[in-house]
Every structure is written in C-alpha cells, then in structure tokens.
Amino acid sequence: MTVTTAEPGSAAEDLLPFRDPGFRADPYPYYARLREKHPVYRHPLGLYVVSRYGDVARLIRNPTLSVQQLDFGPAAPIHHTVLGKDAPDHTRLRRITNRWFTPKAVAKWSQVTRASVEAVLDEVENGDGTLDVADGLALKCTFETTCHIFGIEPTEMDTIRRKTYEIGLSLGPGGNDEEARATAEAFAWFADHIGRLVAGKRARPGEGLIDAFIAARDEGRMTEEEVVHSVFLFFAVGHLDVKHLINHGIHLMARRPDLFAAYRDEPEARPGIIDEILRIDTPESMVVRLTTQDTVVGDTTVPAGEVLALLIASANRDPEVFADPDAFDHTRPVAAGRHLAFGSGMHGCAGQVLARAEADIVFSAIVNRFSGVEPAGEPAYAHTEFLRTVTHLPVRFLRSPDSP
Ligand code: HEM
C-alpha cells in the first residue's frame, strides 16, 4: 500500500481539493482514485486520508484513536459534547442520551413528525402542487420533531439552520479566518439562546430532553457547559443529516418513478431503500480522529499524534464491498445496511433509529398521497468540508387521478 505524501503548503497535486467546485459537485471520482491508487493519502493540509472500506471500518472502531485530543480550533466547544470526548467522559454523557433515543420513544415522537409532514402536504395539495422541500418539508418536520424532544416551541428555525451551518464550516480541515469568526459568533449565539431556554425550563420545568439534562446537571452528572453544548449538538444533528437523507430520497424518487412505486408497493423493501440512499449519497463524508500511538493502516504505519480523516462516503462506494457501487440498487446482494453512513463503534450515531423513522414517515406520506413526484427546478447544495446538504429542492407533487 502506498502513502502519497505532500508536505503541508507544498505545491504537490492535491488529490482531495475540498474547496474545488468540481470536487464539491461530485467528489466520487476523486474518492475512487484515492481508493485505487492512494488508499492512505497524506493531504497537503497534513492529515492522513483513509478511503477503503476495510481500513475505514476497522479504524472507526479502534478505541486507541482519540477525539478528545483533536484540535477543533474555533469549534472547540464540541469538546463539551459526546462527539468531542473519549471514555470515560464519553460513556458518562452517552448514557444520559441513550436512555432517550430508544425505539419506544421514537415511536412516540413519530406522531409529531407525521403531523408536521401531513400539514405540509395538505398545503401542497391545496396549492399548486409545488414546493421547495429542502426547508419547506425536510427541515420543517425534523426541526419540529427536535423541538418536541427538547420540550420547547419550534421557534428560530431559520436562524438555527444558518448558525449550525456556520459552525460546520470550521469542523472540517482547511477553514479560513472569516469562517473561524462566523463559527465563534455562532457558538456565542447558541450559548445565549440555549442559556435562555435552560433558564426558562428551570422556571417552568417540563418533561423534555432539556429537563433531563438539567436534572443530570443538578445530580452532578453533567457540567453547565455540557448541558448547553449538548443542546446545541442535538439542534444540529436533529436536522442536518436527516434533512439530506430526506431530500436525497425525494430527489431520487423524482427521477426514478420505479423507486417511487417500489416504496409505495413494497413496504418490506422500505428499510433497504433508506439504507441504499444513505450508502450512495452519504451525508457526512468523513469522521476525524487523532492517533495516540503508532497505528498500522495496511502496510503503512501512521505515527502517534497525527490526524486521520476516515472517508466514510468513499468506503460506502468501495467496489470491494458493494458491486457496481455508483448504481442505486436497493436489492443488492451485499446489504446496503453494511454502509458506514452512521459511523460505527463508540461514536456510532445515537439518533439513527429516529433518522430512519423520520425519513420513512416523509417518504410513506408522499407515496400514499400522491401518484408521483417530479423535479420543478435544479437542486442546490451547500457544503462544508465534511457535510453535504441540500439547500434547495423544488419538486412538483403529482395528484392521483382518483383524487377530488
Ligand atoms: C441521516 C441522519 C444521520 C446521519 C447520516 C448521522 C451520522 C452520524 C455519524 C457519521 C456519526 C459519527 C460521528 C463520529 O464518529 O465522529 C454520528 C454521531 C452522532 N449522531 Fe448522528 N446522524 C444522523 C442523524 C442523527 C439524529 C437524528 C440524531 C439525534 C437527534 C443524531 C445524533 C448523533 C449523536 C449524538 C452522535 C454522537 C455520538 C457519539 O459521539 O457518541 N444523529 N451521526
């Protein structure tokens, strides 16, 4: 196995040009080249990029790799959440949230998602049948569900979406000064906003996740900073990736009437379709870790103290595991469920049951009510280095011939 090395700042060719519009529009050919020729690639920014499924799947479960020792720069408050902690602090915080995100709780919250989706679709049916589903449906229903879980009113949706995105700008490699400033300002905004939400809950307690965090704080199981930034984390993860999953699913159905029909007519195929959507267009392209000791990747030894970028989006298109990986095929013999879109190991996604349920509620409501979906304009994407998200997706919902 070769390691391609380029010293930080050198003029060597950048095989993973994070900011290049061509890369952002379609990163998959770049990933394919890395997997084939440079499976452990030293990026000009200094990080080691790992792109093959086998390596990524093994490393993502390697307990010697640290997130606590990573330098998140202006996004340093992430260290007050599960995403920025190693054991034992990670175990302590994760226990508090794991109690919440159970299948039983998700089934209860699903009623909120369903009501939100049906209300949007009522408006579509009463209107001209078109909608920009990115914010109008995907964001709206996931945001309202998150606020319900918190036990708060769904206010400030647009600001929270924008501020979350500004924090994401500094989570990947290579952010600039302007982005660092935006991230710092966004964290300050969240600290203020969430501080007021927490004060409100202390004055008028309820039964939501914020109340559970406050109780944990009062019992000495969380710090005040961990309360504030854990609320921030759930605001963010509650919509960012789920929104992409929902949008991408609708986008695919708009281009593939056969997929729309499969979702409608074959309920048993639905989980596999959702997994294949996650595999083929993975919302988070990478997870990042720090080596705490010499770490062997193939025939390469990465020294201690180096940053590893584990490209889960590339792993999910590795032909060694998924035959014909660029084709959408929810009937593929190797279950798409082996994908790494939710990560794996101790930091594996805490909200995947909820994410799958929300996506299924949206897709099922659409196929039950309409006879099809078609594009009503071009989709637009926003990128941070590690996250792909849809900002605009105009579609037209087609009425069933027998509808009034
Ligand atoms: C399609 C939707 C989603 C995708 C693709 C996704 C993806 C991921 C990934 C890749 C990680 C691992 C990060 C790492 O290893 O560094 C992760 C962690 C996490 N996710 Fe999700 N996620 C989704 C939805 C959600 C939802 C709805 C929630 C909760 C409301 C959630 C909560 C979390 C939390 C708390 C973690 C951190 C776990 C830890 O560090 O122990 N996610 N997610």
Coordinates of C-alpha atoms and ligand atoms in Angstrom, one line a residue:
M1 CA 0.0 0.0 0.0
T2 CA 1.4 3.4 -0.9
V3 CA 1.3 6.6 1.1
T4 CA 1.2 9.6 -1.1
T5 CA 3.0 12.4 0.8
A6 CA 2.8 16.1 0.2
E7 CA 4.3 18.4 2.8
P8 CA 1.8 21.0 4.2
G9 CA 1.7 24.0 2.0
S10 CA 3.7 22.3 -0.8
A11 CA 2.8 22.6 -4.5
A12 CA 2.2 18.9 -4.8
E13 CA -1.0 18.0 -6.6
D14 CA -4.0 18.0 -4.2
L15 CA -5.9 14.8 -4.8
L16 CA -8.7 15.8 -2.5
P17 CA -9.4 19.5 -3.3
F18 CA -12.0 20.2 -0.7
R19 CA -12.8 23.6 -2.0
D20 CA -12.8 22.9 -5.7
P21 CA -16.4 23.4 -7.2
G22 CA -15.9 20.2 -9.3
F23 CA -15.0 18.2 -6.2
R24 CA -18.0 19.6 -4.3
A25 CA -20.4 18.9 -7.2
D26 CA -19.2 15.3 -7.5
P27 CA -16.5 14.0 -5.1
Y28 CA -16.9 10.4 -6.0
P29 CA -14.4 10.1 -8.9
Y30 CA -11.8 11.7 -6.6
Y31 CA -12.6 9.1 -3.9
A32 CA -12.3 6.3 -6.5
R33 CA -8.8 7.4 -7.5
L34 CA -7.7 7.5 -3.9
R35 CA -9.1 4.1 -3.1
E36 CA -7.4 2.6 -6.2
K37 CA -4.0 4.3 -6.0
H38 CA -3.5 6.2 -2.7
P39 CA -5.6 4.4 0.0
V40 CA -3.6 6.2 2.7
Y41 CA -3.0 9.7 1.4
R42 CA -1.2 12.5 3.2
H43 CA -3.2 15.6 2.3
P44 CA -1.3 18.9 1.8
L45 CA -3.1 20.1 4.9
G46 CA -1.2 17.4 6.8
L47 CA -3.9 14.9 7.6
Y48 CA -3.9 11.2 6.6
V49 CA -6.9 10.4 4.5
V50 CA -8.1 6.8 4.5
S51 CA -10.6 5.8 1.8
R52 CA -11.0 2.0 1.5
Y53 CA -14.0 0.3 3.3
G54 CA -11.9 -2.3 5.1
D55 CA -9.5 0.3 6.6
V56 CA -12.2 2.8 7.5
A57 CA -14.4 0.2 9.1
R58 CA -11.6 -1.1 11.2
L59 CA -10.2 2.3 12.3
I60 CA -13.6 3.8 13.1
R61 CA -13.9 1.1 15.8
N62 CA -10.3 1.4 17.1
P63 CA -10.5 2.5 20.7
T64 CA -6.9 3.9 20.8
L65 CA -8.0 6.7 18.4
S66 CA -9.0 9.9 20.2
V67 CA -11.4 12.7 19.5
Q68 CA -10.7 14.4 22.9
Q69 CA -7.2 15.3 21.8
L70 CA -8.2 16.7 18.5
D71 CA -7.8 20.4 18.0
F72 CA -11.2 21.6 16.8
G73 CA -10.0 25.3 16.6
P74 CA -12.9 27.7 16.7
A75 CA -15.3 24.7 17.1
A76 CA -13.6 23.8 20.4
P77 CA -16.9 23.8 22.4
I78 CA -17.6 20.5 20.6
H79 CA -15.4 19.1 23.4
H80 CA -18.3 19.6 25.8
T81 CA -20.3 17.0 23.9
V82 CA -20.1 13.3 23.2
L83 CA -18.6 14.0 19.8
G84 CA -15.5 15.5 21.4
K85 CA -14.9 13.2 24.3
D86 CA -13.1 9.8 24.9
A87 CA -14.0 7.3 27.6
P88 CA -14.8 7.6 30.4
D89 CA -16.4 11.1 29.9
H90 CA -17.9 9.9 26.6
T91 CA -19.5 6.9 28.4
R92 CA -21.0 9.2 31.1
L93 CA -22.6 11.6 28.6
R94 CA -23.6 8.9 26.1
R95 CA -25.5 7.1 28.9
I96 CA -27.7 10.2 29.5
T97 CA -28.8 10.4 25.9
N98 CA -29.0 6.7 25.1
R99 CA -31.9 6.5 27.6
W100 CA -33.7 8.9 25.4
F101 CA -33.3 7.7 21.9
T102 CA -35.0 4.3 22.3
P103 CA -37.3 2.7 19.6
K104 CA -40.2 3.2 22.0
A105 CA -39.5 6.9 22.4
V106 CA -39.0 7.3 18.7
A107 CA -42.4 5.7 18.0
K108 CA -44.0 8.3 20.3
W109 CA -42.1 11.2 18.6
S110 CA -43.1 9.9 15.2
Q111 CA -46.6 11.2 15.8
V112 CA -45.1 14.8 15.8
T113 CA -43.1 14.2 12.6
R114 CA -46.2 12.7 11.0
A115 CA -48.5 15.6 11.9
S116 CA -45.8 18.1 10.7
V117 CA -45.5 16.3 7.3
E118 CA -49.2 15.9 6.8
A119 CA -49.7 19.6 7.5
V120 CA -47.2 20.5 4.8
L121 CA -48.7 18.1 2.3
D122 CA -52.2 19.5 3.0
E123 CA -50.9 22.9 1.9
V124 CA -49.2 21.4 -1.1
E125 CA -52.5 19.7 -2.1
N126 CA -54.5 22.9 -1.6
G127 CA -51.9 24.9 -3.5
D128 CA -50.3 24.5 -6.9
G129 CA -48.6 21.2 -6.0
T130 CA -45.0 22.6 -6.0
L131 CA -42.7 23.0 -3.0
D132 CA -39.1 23.6 -2.3
V133 CA -38.9 20.6 0.0
A134 CA -35.4 21.3 1.4
D135 CA -36.6 23.8 4.0
G136 CA -40.4 23.6 3.4
L137 CA -40.6 19.9 4.3
A138 CA -37.3 18.2 5.3
L139 CA -36.1 20.9 7.6
K140 CA -39.5 21.8 9.0
C141 CA -40.5 18.3 10.1
T142 CA -37.1 17.4 11.5
F143 CA -36.8 20.7 13.4
E144 CA -40.3 20.5 14.8
T145 CA -39.6 16.9 16.0
T146 CA -36.3 18.0 17.7
C147 CA -38.1 20.9 19.5
H148 CA -40.7 18.5 20.7
I149 CA -38.0 16.2 22.0
F150 CA -36.5 19.2 23.8
G151 CA -39.9 20.2 25.2
I152 CA -39.8 23.7 23.6
E153 CA -41.7 25.7 21.0
P154 CA -40.3 25.4 17.4
T155 CA -39.1 28.9 17.0
E156 CA -36.0 30.4 15.3
M157 CA -35.8 27.6 12.7
D158 CA -34.0 29.6 10.0
T159 CA -31.5 31.2 12.4
I160 CA -30.7 27.8 13.9
R161 CA -30.2 26.3 10.5
R162 CA -27.9 29.1 9.5
K163 CA -25.9 29.2 12.7
T164 CA -25.5 25.4 12.7
Y165 CA -24.1 25.6 9.2
E166 CA -21.6 28.3 10.2
I167 CA -20.3 26.0 13.0
G168 CA -19.9 23.2 10.5
L169 CA -17.7 25.4 8.4
S170 CA -14.9 25.0 10.9
L171 CA -15.3 21.4 11.7
G172 CA -13.5 20.1 8.6
P173 CA -9.9 20.7 7.5
G174 CA -8.8 24.0 5.9
G175 CA -11.2 26.6 7.2
N176 CA -10.2 30.3 6.7
D177 CA -10.3 33.2 9.2
E178 CA -13.7 34.5 8.1
E179 CA -15.2 31.1 8.6
A180 CA -13.5 30.8 12.0
R181 CA -15.1 34.2 13.0
A182 CA -18.5 33.0 11.8
T183 CA -18.1 29.8 13.8
A184 CA -17.1 31.7 17.0
E185 CA -20.1 34.1 16.6
A186 CA -22.5 31.2 16.0
F187 CA -21.3 29.4 19.2
A188 CA -21.8 32.7 21.1
W189 CA -25.3 33.0 19.7
F190 CA -26.2 29.4 20.7
A191 CA -24.7 29.9 24.2
D192 CA -27.0 32.9 24.7
H193 CA -30.1 31.3 23.0
I194 CA -29.7 28.0 24.9
G195 CA -28.9 29.7 28.1
R196 CA -32.3 31.4 27.9
L197 CA -34.1 28.1 27.0
V198 CA -32.4 26.4 30.1
A199 CA -33.4 29.3 32.4
G200 CA -37.0 29.1 31.1
K201 CA -37.0 25.4 31.8
R202 CA -35.7 25.9 35.3
A203 CA -38.5 28.4 35.9
R204 CA -41.2 26.2 34.3
P205 CA -39.9 22.5 34.3
G206 CA -41.3 20.0 31.8
E207 CA -40.5 16.5 30.6
G208 CA -38.2 17.1 27.6
L209 CA -34.6 16.4 26.9
I210 CA -33.5 19.8 28.2
D211 CA -35.2 19.0 31.5
A212 CA -33.3 15.7 31.6
F213 CA -30.0 17.5 31.0
I214 CA -30.8 20.0 33.8
A215 CA -31.6 17.1 36.2
A216 CA -28.3 15.4 35.2
R217 CA -26.5 18.7 35.9
D218 CA -28.2 19.1 39.3
E219 CA -27.2 15.5 40.2
G220 CA -23.5 16.2 39.2
R221 CA -23.6 14.0 36.1
M222 CA -23.1 16.9 33.6
T223 CA -21.5 20.4 33.7
E224 CA -23.3 23.5 32.8
E225 CA -21.2 23.8 29.6
E226 CA -22.0 20.2 28.7
V227 CA -25.8 21.0 29.1
V228 CA -25.6 24.0 26.7
H229 CA -23.4 22.4 24.1
S230 CA -25.3 19.0 24.2
V231 CA -28.5 21.0 23.4
F232 CA -26.6 22.7 20.6
L233 CA -25.4 19.2 19.3
F234 CA -29.0 17.9 19.1
F235 CA -30.2 21.1 17.4
A236 CA -27.6 20.4 14.8
V237 CA -27.7 16.6 14.3
G238 CA -31.5 16.7 14.7
H239 CA -31.8 18.2 11.2
L240 CA -28.6 18.5 9.2
D241 CA -28.0 14.9 8.1
V242 CA -31.7 13.8 8.3
K243 CA -32.6 16.7 6.0
H244 CA -30.1 15.5 3.5
L245 CA -31.4 11.9 3.7
I246 CA -35.0 13.1 3.1
N247 CA -34.1 15.5 0.3
H248 CA -31.9 13.0 -1.5
G249 CA -34.6 10.3 -1.2
I250 CA -37.2 12.7 -2.7
H251 CA -34.7 13.8 -5.4
L252 CA -34.1 10.1 -6.4
M253 CA -37.9 9.4 -6.5
A254 CA -38.4 12.4 -8.7
R255 CA -36.0 11.0 -11.2
R256 CA -36.9 7.3 -10.7
P257 CA -40.6 6.6 -10.9
D258 CA -39.8 2.9 -10.3
L259 CA -38.3 3.8 -6.9
F260 CA -41.4 5.8 -6.0
A261 CA -43.5 2.7 -7.0
A262 CA -41.3 0.3 -5.0
Y263 CA -41.6 2.5 -1.9
R264 CA -45.4 2.6 -2.3
D265 CA -46.0 -1.1 -3.3
E266 CA -43.3 -3.0 -1.3
P267 CA -43.4 -1.9 2.4
E268 CA -40.9 -4.7 3.2
A269 CA -38.3 -3.0 0.8
R270 CA -38.5 0.4 2.6
P271 CA -35.7 -0.1 5.1
G272 CA -33.4 -1.3 2.3
I273 CA -34.2 1.7 0.2
I274 CA -33.4 4.1 3.0
D275 CA -30.1 2.3 3.6
E276 CA -29.2 2.5 -0.1
I277 CA -30.0 6.2 -0.1
L278 CA -27.6 6.6 2.8
R279 CA -25.0 4.5 1.1
I280 CA -25.0 6.1 -2.3
D281 CA -25.1 9.7 -1.0
T282 CA -23.7 9.7 2.5
P283 CA -24.4 13.0 4.3
E284 CA -21.2 13.2 6.4
S285 CA -18.3 12.5 4.1
M286 CA -15.7 11.8 6.9
V287 CA -15.1 11.4 10.6
V288 CA -11.9 12.6 12.1
R289 CA -9.7 11.0 14.8
L290 CA -6.2 11.5 16.3
T291 CA -3.7 8.7 16.6
T292 CA -2.4 8.3 20.2
Q293 CA 0.1 5.6 19.2
D294 CA 1.7 4.2 16.1
T295 CA -1.3 2.9 14.1
V296 CA -1.0 0.5 11.2
V297 CA -3.1 1.0 8.2
G298 CA -2.5 -1.7 5.5
D299 CA 1.3 -1.7 5.2
T300 CA 1.6 1.9 6.5
T301 CA 2.4 3.0 10.0
V302 CA 0.9 6.3 10.9
P303 CA 2.8 7.8 13.8
A304 CA 1.2 9.0 17.1
G305 CA -0.2 12.5 17.1
E306 CA -1.5 12.5 13.5
V307 CA -5.0 13.4 12.3
L308 CA -6.8 10.7 10.4
A309 CA -9.7 11.6 8.1
L310 CA -11.8 8.4 7.6
L311 CA -13.7 8.9 4.4
I312 CA -17.0 7.1 5.1
A313 CA -18.6 8.4 1.9
S314 CA -15.7 6.7 0.0
A315 CA -15.9 3.5 2.0
N316 CA -19.6 3.3 1.1
R317 CA -18.7 3.3 -2.6
D318 CA -15.9 0.7 -2.4
P319 CA -16.4 -1.9 -5.1
E320 CA -14.6 -4.5 -3.0
V321 CA -17.8 -4.5 -0.8
F322 CA -20.6 -3.0 -2.9
A323 CA -20.6 -4.3 -6.5
D324 CA -21.3 -1.6 -9.1
P325 CA -21.1 1.0 -6.3
D326 CA -22.2 4.0 -8.3
A327 CA -25.6 2.4 -9.2
F328 CA -28.6 2.7 -6.9
D329 CA -29.8 -0.8 -6.2
H330 CA -31.7 -1.5 -3.0
T331 CA -31.8 -5.2 -3.9
R332 CA -28.0 -5.6 -4.0
P333 CA -26.9 -8.9 -2.6
V334 CA -24.5 -7.4 -0.1
A335 CA -27.0 -5.5 2.0
A336 CA -26.6 -1.7 1.7
G337 CA -27.1 -1.8 5.5
R338 CA -23.4 -2.5 5.8
H339 CA -22.8 1.1 5.0
L340 CA -20.9 3.4 7.4
A341 CA -23.1 6.5 7.0
F342 CA -24.0 6.4 10.7
G343 CA -20.4 5.8 11.7
S344 CA -19.7 2.8 14.0
G345 CA -18.1 1.9 17.3
M346 CA -18.4 4.1 20.4
H347 CA -19.2 7.3 18.5
G348 CA -21.7 5.5 16.2
C349 CA -24.8 7.6 15.6
A350 CA -27.1 7.9 18.7
G351 CA -30.1 9.0 16.6
Q352 CA -30.2 6.5 13.7
V353 CA -33.5 4.9 14.8
L354 CA -35.0 8.4 14.8
A355 CA -33.4 9.4 11.5
R356 CA -34.7 6.3 9.7
A357 CA -38.2 6.8 11.2
E358 CA -38.4 10.4 10.1
A359 CA -37.3 9.5 6.6
D360 CA -39.8 6.7 6.4
I361 CA -42.7 8.9 7.6
V362 CA -41.9 11.5 5.0
F363 CA -41.5 9.0 2.1
S364 CA -44.6 7.0 3.1
A365 CA -46.8 10.1 3.4
I366 CA -45.7 11.2 -0.1
V367 CA -46.3 7.8 -1.8
N368 CA -49.6 7.3 0.0
R369 CA -51.0 10.7 -1.1
F370 CA -49.6 11.4 -4.5
S371 CA -49.1 9.4 -7.7
G372 CA -45.6 10.7 -8.3
V373 CA -43.0 13.5 -7.8
E374 CA -41.1 15.3 -10.5
P375 CA -38.3 17.9 -10.5
A376 CA -39.6 21.6 -10.6
G377 CA -36.1 23.1 -10.8
E378 CA -32.4 22.3 -10.1
P379 CA -31.4 21.3 -6.6
A380 CA -28.7 23.4 -4.9
Y381 CA -26.2 22.0 -2.4
A382 CA -24.2 23.6 0.4
H383 CA -21.0 22.1 1.6
T384 CA -18.8 22.2 4.5
E385 CA -15.6 20.0 4.2
F386 CA -17.3 17.1 5.9
L387 CA -21.0 17.6 5.3
R388 CA -23.1 17.6 2.1
T389 CA -26.5 19.1 2.4
V390 CA -29.3 20.2 0.1
T391 CA -30.4 23.9 0.3
H392 CA -33.0 23.9 -2.4
L393 CA -35.0 21.1 -4.0
P394 CA -38.1 22.3 -5.9
V395 CA -40.4 19.5 -6.8
R396 CA -43.9 19.0 -8.1
F397 CA -46.2 16.5 -6.4
L398 CA -48.5 14.8 -8.9
R399 CA -52.1 14.3 -7.8
S400 CA -53.6 10.8 -8.1
P401 CA -56.1 10.5 -11.0
D402 CA -58.8 9.5 -8.5
S403 CA -58.2 12.4 -6.1
P404 CA -61.0 15.0 -5.8
Ligands
HEM1 C1 -29.4 10.6 8.3 C2 -29.2 11.1 9.5 C3 -27.9 10.9 10.3 C4 -26.7 10.6 9.9 C5 -26.2 10.2 8.5 C6 -25.8 10.6 11.0 C7 -24.5 10.3 11.0 C8 -23.7 10.3 12.1 C9 -22.3 9.9 12.1 C10 -21.4 9.5 10.9 C11 -21.8 9.9 13.4 C12 -20.4 9.6 13.9 C13 -19.5 10.7 14.1 C14 -18.1 10.3 14.5 O1 -17.8 9.1 14.6 O2 -17.3 11.2 14.7 C15 -22.9 10.4 14.2 C16 -22.9 10.6 15.6 C17 -23.9 11.1 16.3 N1 -25.2 11.2 15.9 FE1 -25.9 11.0 14.0 N2 -26.6 11.0 12.1 C18 -27.9 11.2 11.7 C19 -28.9 11.6 12.5 C20 -28.9 11.8 13.8 C21 -30.0 12.2 14.6 C22 -31.4 12.4 14.2 C23 -29.5 12.3 15.9 C24 -30.3 12.7 17.2 C25 -31.3 13.5 17.2 C26 -28.1 12.0 15.9 C27 -27.3 12.0 17.0 C28 -25.9 11.7 17.0 C29 -25.1 11.9 18.1 C30 -25.5 12.3 19.5 C31 -23.8 11.4 17.7 C32 -22.5 11.4 18.5 C33 -22.4 10.0 19.1 C34 -21.1 9.9 19.9 O3 -20.2 10.7 19.8 O4 -21.1 9.1 20.8 N3 -27.8 11.7 14.6 N4 -24.1 10.6 13.4

